Amino acid sequence: MAAHILRLRVALLLGGLRGDGGHATRMALGLLLLAGGTAAACWALLSLQDAQTDVVLTVTVLAGSAVTLGFGLAPLIGGAHDPLDPRRFAVLGLPRGQLAAALAAAGFISVPTAVLAILAVCTGIVWTGQGAPWIAGAFGALLGVVTCVLLARVCMALTSLFLRERRSRELSGLFILAILVVVVPVGVFLASLEWHGSVPTQLVEAVSALAVTPLGAAWAFGGLVAQGDDSAGLALLIAVATVGLLALAWAGLVRLILTTTERPTATRERGGLGWFAVAPGTPGGAISARSLMYWFRDRRYIVNVLVIPVAAVITAVPLLIAGVPPEIVALVPVPFAALFLGWLPHNDVAYDSTALWMHVASGVRGWSDRIGRLVPVLLIGVPMLAVAVPFAILLYGRWALLPALAGVCLSLFLCGLGLSSIASVVSPYAVSRPGESPFQQPQRAGAASAVAQGTVMIGTIVLSAPALWWAWIAVTEDIEAATLALWGGLATGVFVLMVGIAIGSAVFERRGGRLMEFAEST
C-alpha cells in the first residue's frame, strides 16, 4: 500500500509537467530558475566553510528557522488542495496508522522538499568542515528536513479541516498582510546591523533563542556541537521532540479527517461572498465585512487613504527648509500618519448614506457597529505603521529610539480611533454621496464638520501628550525614557479606545433614529 501511494505521488508530480506547449515551457523555465537558485544557495553555503563558527551558526539558524516557518505558512497562504488528502482514501478502508505513515512518506517526494534536502546536505558538509562529527551534521540536517515535511503535512491537514470553506483571495491576503507586518520590520532591522567582522550582539541573542525552539533547534544542533556548546544536547532533545509531536499530530489529524463528515458547501456561492466568507458570522463580523468592501472599492475611502502618506511627507518639507537636522525630520512623518489614520473614521456613519437603515432596523448592538467599522482602519493602519516605524528609525540611525516612536504612534492611532468612535455618532456631517467625486463636497450649514474634525484631532494630540513628552526626552536627554513612551503610549491608546467604543456604542443605540434621519436627509 505504501509503495502504491509513493508511485501515485511520483505520477502526480510528473503529471504536472504535462500539458500544452505554453504550460510545459513555463514549467521548464520555472525548474531552470529553481535549479539556478538552488545552485547559488549551495555555493553560498559551502563558501562558509572558512568563516567563523558563530557566523555560520547565525546564517544557518536564521535561514533554517525562516524556511521551517515558510513550510508551515505555505499551505495557509497558497490555499492549494492536497492531491493526497486523506479524505481521498476514506472509501478504501485502509488502516489509519499505515495510511498516515504512507502519506507522510509521500510528503518527501516534492520539488520544495528536494531543494531543501540538497541545501540540508550542504549544511551538514559545512558543519563537518567546522569540526563537528559528520554524524552530528547529518543528523541535524535530517531532523530539519523531517520537521519541515511533517509541519507542512500538519498545516495542510488543518487548512483542509478549518479553512476550506473560507478559502478566498481575501483570506490569503490577510495571511500575507500578517507576514509583511513581521517580515518587513525584521528585514529592515537586519539590514541596519553592522557586522564589522563579528556577529552583532542582537543576532547572537536571536540565534541563542531560536536554537532552543522547534523552528531552529534542528538547524542549530550541528553548529552547537562544532562550538562545543553545552546547549547542543538541549537543542537535540527539542528537535527530536518536535518531530515526535508533529508525527503524533499528523496521525491524529488523519484519524480525525477520516472520521469527520465533510459538510457540503456550494463553492461558487461562497467564492462570490468575498469578505463575508472570511468574517465571523456575527453582527460585528457582517459590519466589518461590509466596511471592508466599502474601504477597498469606494473612491471616497480610497482617496482618503492615499492622501495620508502624501500629507505626512509634506509635513517634513517646512522642517527641512527651516534647517532641522534630517535625522530628526525623519521621525516626524510617521506620527503624523498615525494621527491621520486614527482620525479617518471620525465621520464614518455619514459615508454609509441610506445603508445605515440596515443597522438600525435590524437592532444591531452599538458595540458591534463601532468595532465592525474599525476593522478596515486597523487592517490598513497596523501594516502601514509596522513598516513605516522601522524605516524611520533606520533613517534616524539609532535603534534604541524604536520603542519611543512605536509608543507615540500607538497612542496617536488608538486614541484617534477611540475619539472617532464617539464623534461619528455624536456629530456626523454631510459628505459626498456614493458614486460622486470624492473631491466634490456638499454645502454644509453650521460648524458641525469643523467641530468634529478639530475635536478628534486636537483631543488625540492632548491625550497622547505623555507619550510625546517621554519620546522627546528620549531624543534629547535620556534614552531610557523610550521604554516609558512605549508602555505609556500603549496603555493610553488602549484605554481611550475602549472608553471611546463604550461611549460610542451607547450613543449609537440612543440616537439610532436620528442617525437614520441624518442619513436620509443629507
Tab-separated table of C-alpha atoms in Angstrom, residues 1 5 82 84-103 153 157-158 160-161 164 249-262:
chain	number	residue	atom	x	y	z
A	1	MET	CA	0.000	0.000	0.000
A	5	ILE	CA	0.921	5.680	-2.675
A	82	ASP	CA	-3.631	18.459	-1.321
A	84	LEU	CA	-3.067	13.160	-1.378
A	85	ASP	CA	-5.663	14.378	1.094
A	86	PRO	CA	-6.577	11.540	3.493
A	87	ARG	CA	-10.243	12.006	2.531
A	88	ARG	CA	-9.478	10.619	-0.914
A	89	PHE	CA	-8.558	7.271	0.674
A	90	ALA	CA	-11.508	7.055	3.058
A	91	VAL	CA	-13.505	4.736	0.786
A	92	LEU	CA	-10.687	2.172	0.613
A	93	GLY	CA	-10.856	1.174	4.282
A	94	LEU	CA	-7.093	1.283	4.776
A	95	PRO	CA	-5.584	1.048	8.290
A	96	ARG	CA	-5.293	4.577	9.569
A	97	GLY	CA	-1.816	4.225	11.028
A	98	GLN	CA	-0.360	2.764	7.833
A	99	LEU	CA	-2.138	5.372	5.730
A	100	ALA	CA	-0.755	8.207	7.875
A	101	ALA	CA	2.785	6.795	7.586
A	102	ALA	CA	2.496	6.318	3.821
A	103	LEU	CA	1.128	9.837	3.251
A	153	ARG	CA	1.545	17.991	6.263
A	157	ALA	CA	-4.496	18.997	7.158
A	158	LEU	CA	-5.532	21.872	9.434
A	160	SER	CA	-8.478	21.336	4.879
A	161	LEU	CA	-10.357	20.977	8.166
A	164	ARG	CA	-11.588	25.035	3.191
A	249	ALA	CA	-0.326	15.428	15.437
A	250	TRP	CA	-0.307	14.147	11.854
A	251	ALA	CA	-1.571	10.713	12.907
A	252	GLY	CA	-4.329	12.313	14.979
A	253	LEU	CA	-5.359	14.628	12.163
A	254	VAL	CA	-5.539	11.716	9.706
A	255	ARG	CA	-7.808	9.867	12.126
A	256	LEU	CA	-9.962	12.983	12.593
A	257	ILE	CA	-10.214	13.643	8.861
A	258	LEU	CA	-11.210	10.048	8.096
A	259	THR	CA	-13.901	10.040	10.782
A	260	THR	CA	-15.324	13.517	10.093
A	261	THR	CA	-18.067	14.025	7.557
A	262	GLU	CA	-17.332	16.990	5.358
